[in-house]
XYZ file of N, CA and C in Angstrom:
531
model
N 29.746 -3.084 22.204
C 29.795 -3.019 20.755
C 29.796 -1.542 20.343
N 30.922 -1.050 19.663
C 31.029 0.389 19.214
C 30.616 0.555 17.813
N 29.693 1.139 17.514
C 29.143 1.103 15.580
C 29.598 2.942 15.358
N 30.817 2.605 14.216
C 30.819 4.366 14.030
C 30.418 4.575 12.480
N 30.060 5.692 13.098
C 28.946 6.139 11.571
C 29.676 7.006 11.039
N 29.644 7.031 9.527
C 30.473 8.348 8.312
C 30.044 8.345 7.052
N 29.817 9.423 6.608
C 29.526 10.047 4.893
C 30.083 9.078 5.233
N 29.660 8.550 3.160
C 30.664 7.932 2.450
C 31.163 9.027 1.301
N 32.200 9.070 0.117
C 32.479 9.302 -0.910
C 32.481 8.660 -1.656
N 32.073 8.941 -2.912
C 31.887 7.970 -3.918
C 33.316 7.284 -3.748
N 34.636 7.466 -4.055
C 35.401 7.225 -3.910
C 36.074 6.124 -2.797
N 35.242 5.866 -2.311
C 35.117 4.883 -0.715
C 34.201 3.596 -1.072
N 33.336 3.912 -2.205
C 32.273 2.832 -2.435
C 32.881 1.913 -3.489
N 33.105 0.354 -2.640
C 33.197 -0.146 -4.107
C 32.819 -1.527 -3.495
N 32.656 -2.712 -4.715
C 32.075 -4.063 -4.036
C 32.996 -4.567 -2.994
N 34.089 -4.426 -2.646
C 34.703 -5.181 -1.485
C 34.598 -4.332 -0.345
N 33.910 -3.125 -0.163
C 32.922 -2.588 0.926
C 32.227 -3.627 1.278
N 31.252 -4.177 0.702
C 30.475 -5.432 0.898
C 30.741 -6.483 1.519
N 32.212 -6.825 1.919
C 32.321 -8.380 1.676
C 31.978 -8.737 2.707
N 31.648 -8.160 4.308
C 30.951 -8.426 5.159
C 29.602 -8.014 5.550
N 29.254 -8.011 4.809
C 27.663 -7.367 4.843
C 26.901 -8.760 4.669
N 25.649 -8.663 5.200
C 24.999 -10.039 5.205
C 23.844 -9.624 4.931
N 23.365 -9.350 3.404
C 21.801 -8.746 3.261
C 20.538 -9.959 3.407
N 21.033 -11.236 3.677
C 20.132 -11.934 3.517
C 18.494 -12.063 4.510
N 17.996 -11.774 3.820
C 16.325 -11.789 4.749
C 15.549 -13.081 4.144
N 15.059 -13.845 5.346
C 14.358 -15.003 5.373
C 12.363 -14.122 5.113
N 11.924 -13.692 4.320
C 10.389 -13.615 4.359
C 9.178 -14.277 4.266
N 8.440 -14.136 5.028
C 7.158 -15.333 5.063
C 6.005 -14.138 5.004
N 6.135 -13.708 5.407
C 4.488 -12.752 5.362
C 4.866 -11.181 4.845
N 3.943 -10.997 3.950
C 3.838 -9.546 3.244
C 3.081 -8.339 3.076
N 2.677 -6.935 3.307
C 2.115 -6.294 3.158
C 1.740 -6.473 1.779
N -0.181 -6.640 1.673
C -0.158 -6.180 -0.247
C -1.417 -5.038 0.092
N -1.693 -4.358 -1.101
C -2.935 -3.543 -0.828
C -3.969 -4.216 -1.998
N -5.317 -4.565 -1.355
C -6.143 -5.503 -2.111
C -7.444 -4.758 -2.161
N -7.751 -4.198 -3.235
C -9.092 -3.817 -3.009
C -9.026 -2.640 -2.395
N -8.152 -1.575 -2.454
C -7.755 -0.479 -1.726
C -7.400 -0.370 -0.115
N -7.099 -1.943 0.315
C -7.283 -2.373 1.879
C -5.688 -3.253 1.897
N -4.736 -2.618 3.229
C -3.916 -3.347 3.355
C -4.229 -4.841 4.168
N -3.554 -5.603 3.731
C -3.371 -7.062 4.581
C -2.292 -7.882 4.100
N -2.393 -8.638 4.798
C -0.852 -9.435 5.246
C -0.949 -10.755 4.329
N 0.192 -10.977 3.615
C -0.572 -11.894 3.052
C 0.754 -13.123 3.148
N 0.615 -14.569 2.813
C 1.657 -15.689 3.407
C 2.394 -15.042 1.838
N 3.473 -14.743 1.816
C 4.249 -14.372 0.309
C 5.995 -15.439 0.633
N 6.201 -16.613 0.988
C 7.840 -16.819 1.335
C 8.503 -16.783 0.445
N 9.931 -15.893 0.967
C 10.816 -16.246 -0.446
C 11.921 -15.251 0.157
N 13.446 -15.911 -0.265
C 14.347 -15.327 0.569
C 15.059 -14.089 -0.156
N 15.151 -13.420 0.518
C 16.059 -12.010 -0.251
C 17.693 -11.856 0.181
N 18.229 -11.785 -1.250
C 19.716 -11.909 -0.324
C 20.036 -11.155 -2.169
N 20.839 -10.938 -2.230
C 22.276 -9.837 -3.541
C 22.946 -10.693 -3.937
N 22.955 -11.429 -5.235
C 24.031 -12.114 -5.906
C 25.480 -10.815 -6.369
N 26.151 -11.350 -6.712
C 27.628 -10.209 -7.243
C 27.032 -9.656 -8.246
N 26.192 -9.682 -9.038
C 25.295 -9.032 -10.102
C 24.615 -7.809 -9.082
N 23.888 -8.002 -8.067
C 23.020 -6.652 -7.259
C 24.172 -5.873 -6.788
N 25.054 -6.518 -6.258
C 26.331 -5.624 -5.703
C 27.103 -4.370 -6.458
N 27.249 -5.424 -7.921
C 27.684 -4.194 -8.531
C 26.729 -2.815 -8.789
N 25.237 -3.418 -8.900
C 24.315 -2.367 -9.583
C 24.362 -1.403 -7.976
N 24.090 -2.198 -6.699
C 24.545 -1.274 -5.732
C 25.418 -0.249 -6.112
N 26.869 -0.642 -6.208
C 27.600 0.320 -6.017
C 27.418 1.038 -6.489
N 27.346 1.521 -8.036
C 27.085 1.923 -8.740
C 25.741 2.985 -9.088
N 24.744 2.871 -8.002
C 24.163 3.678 -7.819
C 23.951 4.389 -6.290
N 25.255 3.760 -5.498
C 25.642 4.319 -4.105
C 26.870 5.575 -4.715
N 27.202 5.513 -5.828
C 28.949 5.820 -6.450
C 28.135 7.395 -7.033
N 26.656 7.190 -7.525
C 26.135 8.304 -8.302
C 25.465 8.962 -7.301
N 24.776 8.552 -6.436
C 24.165 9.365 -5.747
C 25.341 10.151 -4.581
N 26.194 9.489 -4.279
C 27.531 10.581 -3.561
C 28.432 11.520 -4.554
N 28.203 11.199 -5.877
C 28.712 12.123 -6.594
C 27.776 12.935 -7.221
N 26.514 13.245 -6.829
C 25.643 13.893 -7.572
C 25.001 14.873 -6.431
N 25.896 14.398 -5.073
C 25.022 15.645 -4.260
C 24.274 15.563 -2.943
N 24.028 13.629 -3.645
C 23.232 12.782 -2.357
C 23.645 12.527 -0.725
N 23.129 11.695 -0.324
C 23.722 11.582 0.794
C 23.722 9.719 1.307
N 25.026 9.447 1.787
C 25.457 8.122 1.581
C 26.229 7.861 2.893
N 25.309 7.219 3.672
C 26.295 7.267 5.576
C 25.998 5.740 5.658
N 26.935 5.437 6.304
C 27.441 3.894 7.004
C 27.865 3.665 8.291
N 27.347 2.740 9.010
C 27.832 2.217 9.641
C 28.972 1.051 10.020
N 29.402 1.136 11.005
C 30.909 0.373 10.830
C 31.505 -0.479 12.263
N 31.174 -1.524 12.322
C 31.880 -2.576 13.406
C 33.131 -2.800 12.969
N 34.115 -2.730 13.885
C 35.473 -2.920 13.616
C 35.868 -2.876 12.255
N 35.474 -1.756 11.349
C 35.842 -1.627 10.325
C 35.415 -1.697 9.254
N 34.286 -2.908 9.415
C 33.353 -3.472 8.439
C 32.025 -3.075 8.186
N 31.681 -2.780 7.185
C 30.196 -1.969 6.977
C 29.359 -2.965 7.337
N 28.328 -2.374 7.952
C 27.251 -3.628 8.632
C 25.749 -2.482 8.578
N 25.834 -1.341 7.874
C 24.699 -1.031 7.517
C 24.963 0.781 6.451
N 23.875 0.872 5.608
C 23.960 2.086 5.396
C 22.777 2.272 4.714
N 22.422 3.813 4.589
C 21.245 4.674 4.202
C 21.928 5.551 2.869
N 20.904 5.639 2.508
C 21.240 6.688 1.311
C 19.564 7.509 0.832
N 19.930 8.986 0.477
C 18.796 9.623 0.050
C 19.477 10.282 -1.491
N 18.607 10.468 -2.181
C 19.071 10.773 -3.084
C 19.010 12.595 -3.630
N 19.613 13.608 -4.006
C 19.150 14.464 -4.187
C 18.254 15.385 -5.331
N 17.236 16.599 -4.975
C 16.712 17.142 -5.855
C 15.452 16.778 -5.178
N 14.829 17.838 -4.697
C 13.257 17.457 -4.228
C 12.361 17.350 -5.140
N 10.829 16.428 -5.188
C 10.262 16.276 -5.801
C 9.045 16.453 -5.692
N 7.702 16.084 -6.262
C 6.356 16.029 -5.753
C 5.646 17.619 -5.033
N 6.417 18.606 -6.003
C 5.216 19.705 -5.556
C 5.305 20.214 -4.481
N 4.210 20.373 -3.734
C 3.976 20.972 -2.617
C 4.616 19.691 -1.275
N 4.637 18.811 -1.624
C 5.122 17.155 -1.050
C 6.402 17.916 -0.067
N 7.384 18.224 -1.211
C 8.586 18.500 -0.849
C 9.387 16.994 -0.447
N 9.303 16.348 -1.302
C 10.127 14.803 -0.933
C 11.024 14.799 -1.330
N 11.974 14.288 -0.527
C 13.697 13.947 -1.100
C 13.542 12.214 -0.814
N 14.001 11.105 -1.924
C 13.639 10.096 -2.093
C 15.174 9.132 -1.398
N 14.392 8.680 -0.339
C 15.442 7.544 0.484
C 15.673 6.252 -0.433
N 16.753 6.650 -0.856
C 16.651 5.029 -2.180
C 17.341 4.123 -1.607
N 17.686 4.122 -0.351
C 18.384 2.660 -0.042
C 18.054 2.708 1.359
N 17.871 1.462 2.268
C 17.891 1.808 4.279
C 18.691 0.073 4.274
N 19.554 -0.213 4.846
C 20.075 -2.108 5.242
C 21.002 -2.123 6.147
N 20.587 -2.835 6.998
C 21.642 -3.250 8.028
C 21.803 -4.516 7.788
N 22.516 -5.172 7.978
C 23.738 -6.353 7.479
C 22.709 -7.720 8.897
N 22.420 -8.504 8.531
C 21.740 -9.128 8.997
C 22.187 -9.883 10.680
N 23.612 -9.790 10.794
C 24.199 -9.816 12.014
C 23.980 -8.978 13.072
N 23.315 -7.552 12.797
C 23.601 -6.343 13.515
C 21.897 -6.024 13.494
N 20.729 -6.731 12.788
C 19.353 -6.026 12.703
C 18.725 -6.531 14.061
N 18.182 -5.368 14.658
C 17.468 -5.268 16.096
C 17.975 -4.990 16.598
N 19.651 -4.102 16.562
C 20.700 -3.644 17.066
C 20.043 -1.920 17.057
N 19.671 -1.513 16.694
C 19.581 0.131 16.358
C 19.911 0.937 15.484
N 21.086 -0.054 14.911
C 21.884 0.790 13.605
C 20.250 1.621 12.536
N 19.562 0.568 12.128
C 18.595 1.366 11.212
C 18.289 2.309 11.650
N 17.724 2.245 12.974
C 17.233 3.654 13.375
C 17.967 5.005 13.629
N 19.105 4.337 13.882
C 20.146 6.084 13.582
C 20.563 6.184 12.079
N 20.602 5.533 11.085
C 20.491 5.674 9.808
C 19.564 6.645 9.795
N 18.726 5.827 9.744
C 17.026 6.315 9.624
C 17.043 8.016 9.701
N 17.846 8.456 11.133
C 17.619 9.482 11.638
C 18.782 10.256 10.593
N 19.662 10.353 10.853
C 20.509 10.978 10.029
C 19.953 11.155 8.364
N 19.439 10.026 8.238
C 18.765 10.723 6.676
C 17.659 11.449 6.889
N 16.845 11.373 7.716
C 15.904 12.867 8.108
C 16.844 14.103 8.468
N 17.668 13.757 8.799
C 18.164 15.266 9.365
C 18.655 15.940 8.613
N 19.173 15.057 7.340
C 19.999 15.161 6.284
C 19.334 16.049 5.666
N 18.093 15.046 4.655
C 17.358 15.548 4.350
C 16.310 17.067 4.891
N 16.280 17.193 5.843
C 16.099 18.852 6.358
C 16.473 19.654 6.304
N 17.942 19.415 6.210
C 19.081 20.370 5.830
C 18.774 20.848 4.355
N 18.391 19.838 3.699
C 18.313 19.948 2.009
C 16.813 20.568 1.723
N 16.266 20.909 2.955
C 15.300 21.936 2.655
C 13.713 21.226 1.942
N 14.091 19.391 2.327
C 12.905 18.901 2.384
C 11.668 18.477 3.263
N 10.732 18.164 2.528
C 9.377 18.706 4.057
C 8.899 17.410 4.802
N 9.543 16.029 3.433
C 9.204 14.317 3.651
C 10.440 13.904 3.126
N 10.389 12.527 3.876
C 11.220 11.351 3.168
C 10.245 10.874 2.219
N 10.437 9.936 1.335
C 9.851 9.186 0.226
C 10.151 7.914 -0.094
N 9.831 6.342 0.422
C 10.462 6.015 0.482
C 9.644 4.680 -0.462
N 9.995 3.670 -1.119
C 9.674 2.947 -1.634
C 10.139 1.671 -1.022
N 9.240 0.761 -0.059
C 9.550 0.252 0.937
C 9.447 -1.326 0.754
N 10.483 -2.188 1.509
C 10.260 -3.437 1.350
C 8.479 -4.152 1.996
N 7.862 -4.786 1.107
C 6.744 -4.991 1.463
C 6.641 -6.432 2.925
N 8.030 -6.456 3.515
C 8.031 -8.028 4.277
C 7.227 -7.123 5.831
N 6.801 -7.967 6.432
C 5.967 -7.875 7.412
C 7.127 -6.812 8.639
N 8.245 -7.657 8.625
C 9.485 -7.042 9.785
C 9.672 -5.811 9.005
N 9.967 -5.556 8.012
C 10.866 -4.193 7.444
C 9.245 -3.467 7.304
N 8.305 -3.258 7.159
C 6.991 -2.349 7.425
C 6.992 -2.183 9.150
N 7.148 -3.034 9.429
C 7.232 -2.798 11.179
C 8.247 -1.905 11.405
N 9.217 -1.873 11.225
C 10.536 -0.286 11.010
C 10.078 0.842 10.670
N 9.817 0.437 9.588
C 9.528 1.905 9.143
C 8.074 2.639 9.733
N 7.303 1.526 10.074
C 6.457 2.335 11.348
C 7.063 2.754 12.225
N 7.523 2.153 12.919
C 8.492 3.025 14.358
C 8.764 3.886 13.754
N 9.558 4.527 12.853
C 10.325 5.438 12.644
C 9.626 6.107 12.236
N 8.190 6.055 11.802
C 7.158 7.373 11.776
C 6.339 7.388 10.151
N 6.530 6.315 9.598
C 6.427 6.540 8.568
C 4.826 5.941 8.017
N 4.113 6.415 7.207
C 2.658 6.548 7.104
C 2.967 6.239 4.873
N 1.766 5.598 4.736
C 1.535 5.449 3.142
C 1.488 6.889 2.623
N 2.236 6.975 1.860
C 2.514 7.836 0.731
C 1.378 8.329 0.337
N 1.446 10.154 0.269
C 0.001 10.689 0.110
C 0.217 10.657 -1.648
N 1.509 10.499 -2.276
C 1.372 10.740 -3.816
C 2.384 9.803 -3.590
N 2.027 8.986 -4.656
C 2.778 7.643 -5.147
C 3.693 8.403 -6.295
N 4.957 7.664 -6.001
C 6.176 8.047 -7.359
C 5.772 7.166 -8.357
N 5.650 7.147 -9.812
C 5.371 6.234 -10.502
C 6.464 5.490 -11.188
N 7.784 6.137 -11.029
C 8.968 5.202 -11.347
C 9.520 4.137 -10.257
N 9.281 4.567 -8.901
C 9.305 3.783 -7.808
C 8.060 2.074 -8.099
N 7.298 3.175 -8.407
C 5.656 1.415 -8.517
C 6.257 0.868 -9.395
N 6.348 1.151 -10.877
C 6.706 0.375 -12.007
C 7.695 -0.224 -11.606
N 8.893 0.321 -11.234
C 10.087 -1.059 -10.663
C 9.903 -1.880 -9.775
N 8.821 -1.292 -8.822
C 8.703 -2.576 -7.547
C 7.396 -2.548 -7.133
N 6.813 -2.879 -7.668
C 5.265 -2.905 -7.434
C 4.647 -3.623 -6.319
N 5.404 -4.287 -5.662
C 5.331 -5.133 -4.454
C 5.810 -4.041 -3.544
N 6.773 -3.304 -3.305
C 6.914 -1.971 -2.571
C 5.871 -1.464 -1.878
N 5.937 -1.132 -0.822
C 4.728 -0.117 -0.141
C 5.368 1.138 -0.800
N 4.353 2.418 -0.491
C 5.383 3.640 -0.742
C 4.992 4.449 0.191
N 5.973 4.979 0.968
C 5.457 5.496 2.413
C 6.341 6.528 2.305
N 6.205 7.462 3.162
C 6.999 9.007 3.588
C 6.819 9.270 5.225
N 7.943 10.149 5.396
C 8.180 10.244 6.530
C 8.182 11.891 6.728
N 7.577 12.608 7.200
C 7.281 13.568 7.569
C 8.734 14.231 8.663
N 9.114 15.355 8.331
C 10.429 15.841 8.528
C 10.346 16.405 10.032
């Protein structure tokens, strides 16, 4: 299996990028923080993108490659089956965070590796851009917290507060450069 990876351009992003992508995630158990204490809690409920999320995707995959960001994909015979995106302009002070607003691999291809060379390329990315963390506002399902541990990533020493207010179920974690 050959997966080749490339920038995107805004100009490259549009919903029929998608049409083989398979975001759907089956979840049963969830990270919550209770009482200032993480635990796992039974939360089921399936996650998958109606043509309504797709467009708001693109559309903020379309701004962040035209604003500076950084927007890489992966590609099985042609077909996108995963991509990362960070967004640009560091934030948080002394933090130095550049904010990872998107990480998905296409549900055919997860436990394959693709995330984790995503993963990596947006750290490296992000280093280049002269930041000190990733920032990442994270799916709270039991499997996608298990990732982003491997890949190094620890609870957020300063919480974004536009990140909580939209997804308050989110962990918010950073990744140290």
């Amino acid at each position: 299996m050959k997966i080749q990876y490339k920038n995107l351009t805004a100009d490259e992003i549009d919903t029929q990028l998608f049409s083989h992508f398979i975001r759907r995630q089956e979840v049963t158990k969830c990270w919550r923080k209770i009482d200032g204490k993480w635990v796992i809690k039974d939360d089921p409920f399936l996650d998958d993108w109606n043509e309504k999320d797709y467009e708001v995707l693109v559309s903020c995959l379309k701004n962040t490659a035209s604003t500076g960001g950084f927007v890489y994909a992966a590609f099985l015979d042609g077909k996108l089956k995963g991509f990362v995106s960070v967004e640009p302009g560091l934030f948080g002070g002394a933090h130095g965070y550049l904010d990872l607003s998107s990480i998905h691999v296409s549900k055919d291809l997860r436990g394959e590796g693709v995330g984790a060379k995503l993963f990596l390329a947006a750290k490296a990315w992000a280093g280049e851009q002269g930041a000190k963390k990733l920032y990442i506002s994270a799916h709270s399902a039991v499997e996608s917290q298990a990732f982003y541990k491997k890949m190094g990533c620890i609870e957020a020493q300063m919480y974004q507060k536009e990140h909580v207010e939209k997804e308050p179920f989110d962990c918010q974690l950073e990744c140290v450069l």
